[in-house]
Amino acid sequence: MPGKYRQFYVYDPKKRLISAPPFEDRIVHHALVNVVEPLFERRFIYDSYACRKEKGVHKAVLRLQSFLRRAKRHSNRVFVLKADISKYFPSIDHNVLISILKRTIGDRRAMWLCERIIKHKCVNSEGKGIPVGALTSQLFANVYLDQLDHFIKDRLGVKFYVRYMDDFIILAGTKAYLWNVLEKIKGFLERLKLKLNPKTSVFPAERGVDFAGYRTWATHILPRKRNVKKFRRKAKWMMKAYALGKIDLSYIKPRLMSFLGYMKHCYSNTTVRFVLEEFRVVRD
């Protein structure tokens, strides 16, 4: 019997409910993922980058930049379809997910365990939703949208497509092509009982593409403005707290290094210099 999940909220940048399974359950989740993930990894498309070994946000952004450059060579102008799934994790349908898993998982015991985890009572009673915070949820979420990946790549023949969890980008030479593709995607998502975020848009690539934490052009990559502003606010608080003796350098150092680690993957020398010049920690 699965244990009770520990639930709490994070704000990064929007409010999210995190449901963390107890330690004993996490061991089971890891064991299950170790067994079944290789079965799905062979089926995943190359350009799905979330929660996979040797993938991640930085490779997703570099792949997007490579696509922008290649698309530019194919067309005078490049347009971007930027989309994500509305309330993705809470919207995943249990029966649809289980039917997808059964196509690949042949072992009855492993499938039984998957069903127990999926239908655990910590999620809503409508037969929908998987918890953000469980390792199995990351795999299940990727498996669920792998159906969309293959529809876009194999059925629609889209060349420039990249996905990071429920956010995805498609590039093309005309807006009309992208709007047509978008309508077909909406129809396919109905089978998965999902809907696109109303903010889904089509725009020229010269505006830059906000994706996977960075703003990307064919020529350069910049940090998200909101991420820089967020750290500057945090830095101001840390300076005041340190001066009052409420925190010490052991608290400040990992947060500063995290910010610098984020910034080193984009064109950010001027911004980093400015932020560091105004960040001074001294005791009163």
mmCIF file of N, CA and C in Angstrom, residues 2 10 32 40 74 76-77 87 98 103 106 111 116 123 150 153 176 223 227 230-231 261 264-265 281 283:
data_model
loop_
_atom_site.group_PDB
_atom_site.id
_atom_site.type_symbol
_atom_site.label_atom_id
_atom_site.label_comp_id
_atom_site.label_asym_id
_atom_site.label_seq_id
_atom_site.Cartn_x
_atom_site.Cartn_y
_atom_site.Cartn_z
ATOM 1 N N PRO A 2 0.693 2.141 -0.970
ATOM 2 C CA PRO A 2 1.487 3.378 -0.992
ATOM 3 C C PRO A 2 1.245 4.211 0.259
ATOM 4 N N VAL A 10 5.485 25.282 -3.938
ATOM 5 C CA VAL A 10 6.651 26.060 -4.355
ATOM 6 C C VAL A 10 6.154 27.145 -5.303
ATOM 7 N N LEU A 32 11.272 0.672 -9.848
ATOM 8 C CA LEU A 32 10.365 0.512 -10.983
ATOM 9 C C LEU A 32 10.877 1.255 -12.216
ATOM 10 N N PHE A 40 10.997 2.420 -22.606
ATOM 11 C CA PHE A 40 10.430 3.610 -23.243
ATOM 12 C C PHE A 40 11.505 4.479 -23.874
ATOM 13 N N HIS A 74 16.771 27.617 -44.722
ATOM 14 C CA HIS A 74 15.740 27.062 -45.593
ATOM 15 C C HIS A 74 14.705 28.098 -46.032
ATOM 16 N N ASN A 76 13.431 32.549 -46.040
ATOM 17 C CA ASN A 76 13.778 33.955 -45.820
ATOM 18 C C ASN A 76 13.417 34.418 -44.417
ATOM 19 N N ARG A 77 12.268 33.951 -43.936
ATOM 20 C CA ARG A 77 11.838 34.270 -42.564
ATOM 21 C C ARG A 77 11.508 32.982 -41.834
ATOM 22 N N LYS A 87 -2.322 23.067 -17.453
ATOM 23 C CA LYS A 87 -2.425 22.260 -16.231
ATOM 24 C C LYS A 87 -2.085 20.798 -16.524
ATOM 25 N N ILE A 98 -2.627 4.439 -18.443
ATOM 26 C CA ILE A 98 -2.462 3.003 -18.219
ATOM 27 C C ILE A 98 -2.500 2.239 -19.542
ATOM 28 N N ARG A 103 0.978 -0.957 -23.636
ATOM 29 C CA ARG A 103 1.479 -1.290 -24.976
ATOM 30 C C ARG A 103 2.957 -1.669 -24.947
ATOM 31 N N GLY A 106 5.179 -5.469 -20.621
ATOM 32 C CA GLY A 106 4.561 -6.780 -20.725
ATOM 33 C C GLY A 106 4.476 -7.535 -19.410
ATOM 34 N N MET A 111 3.303 -3.837 -14.279
ATOM 35 C CA MET A 111 2.126 -3.062 -14.682
ATOM 36 C C MET A 111 1.188 -2.859 -13.501
ATOM 37 N N ARG A 116 -1.056 0.929 -9.322
ATOM 38 C CA ARG A 116 -1.214 1.312 -7.917
ATOM 39 C C ARG A 116 -0.688 2.713 -7.675
ATOM 40 N N VAL A 123 -3.968 11.979 -5.388
ATOM 41 C CA VAL A 123 -4.389 12.779 -6.522
ATOM 42 C C VAL A 123 -5.918 12.844 -6.510
ATOM 43 N N HIS A 150 5.355 11.657 -31.514
ATOM 44 C CA HIS A 150 5.333 10.830 -32.716
ATOM 45 C C HIS A 150 4.254 11.280 -33.698
ATOM 46 N N LYS A 153 6.017 14.329 -35.372
ATOM 47 C CA LYS A 153 7.163 13.967 -36.203
ATOM 48 C C LYS A 153 6.789 12.988 -37.318
ATOM 49 N N ALA A 176 1.038 30.434 -41.858
ATOM 50 C CA ALA A 176 -0.099 29.608 -42.273
ATOM 51 C C ALA A 176 0.167 28.132 -41.988
ATOM 52 N N PRO A 223 19.604 35.419 -20.867
ATOM 53 C CA PRO A 223 18.829 34.924 -19.733
ATOM 54 C C PRO A 223 17.419 35.495 -19.761
ATOM 55 N N ASN A 227 14.187 35.976 -14.443
ATOM 56 C CA ASN A 227 15.127 35.234 -13.602
ATOM 57 C C ASN A 227 16.188 36.154 -13.009
ATOM 58 N N LYS A 230 14.482 38.260 -10.365
ATOM 59 C CA LYS A 230 14.223 37.453 -9.170
ATOM 60 C C LYS A 230 15.477 37.341 -8.314
ATOM 61 N N PHE A 231 16.637 37.093 -8.951
ATOM 62 C CA PHE A 231 17.856 36.978 -8.160
ATOM 63 C C PHE A 231 18.239 38.313 -7.549
ATOM 64 N N GLY A 261 25.870 29.817 -12.253
ATOM 65 C CA GLY A 261 25.809 28.626 -13.087
ATOM 66 C C GLY A 261 24.760 28.759 -14.179
ATOM 67 N N LYS A 264 26.065 31.341 -16.909
ATOM 68 C CA LYS A 264 27.224 31.008 -17.745
ATOM 69 C C LYS A 264 26.843 30.317 -19.046
ATOM 70 N N HIS A 265 25.591 29.887 -19.169
ATOM 71 C CA HIS A 265 25.152 29.195 -20.376
ATOM 72 C C HIS A 265 24.547 30.142 -21.407
ATOM 73 N N VAL A 281 28.140 42.020 0.698
ATOM 74 C CA VAL A 281 27.675 41.528 1.991
ATOM 75 C C VAL A 281 28.654 41.958 3.080
ATOM 76 N N ARG A 283 28.766 42.930 7.544
ATOM 77 C CA ARG A 283 28.080 42.944 8.836
ATOM 78 C C ARG A 283 27.959 44.382 9.332
#
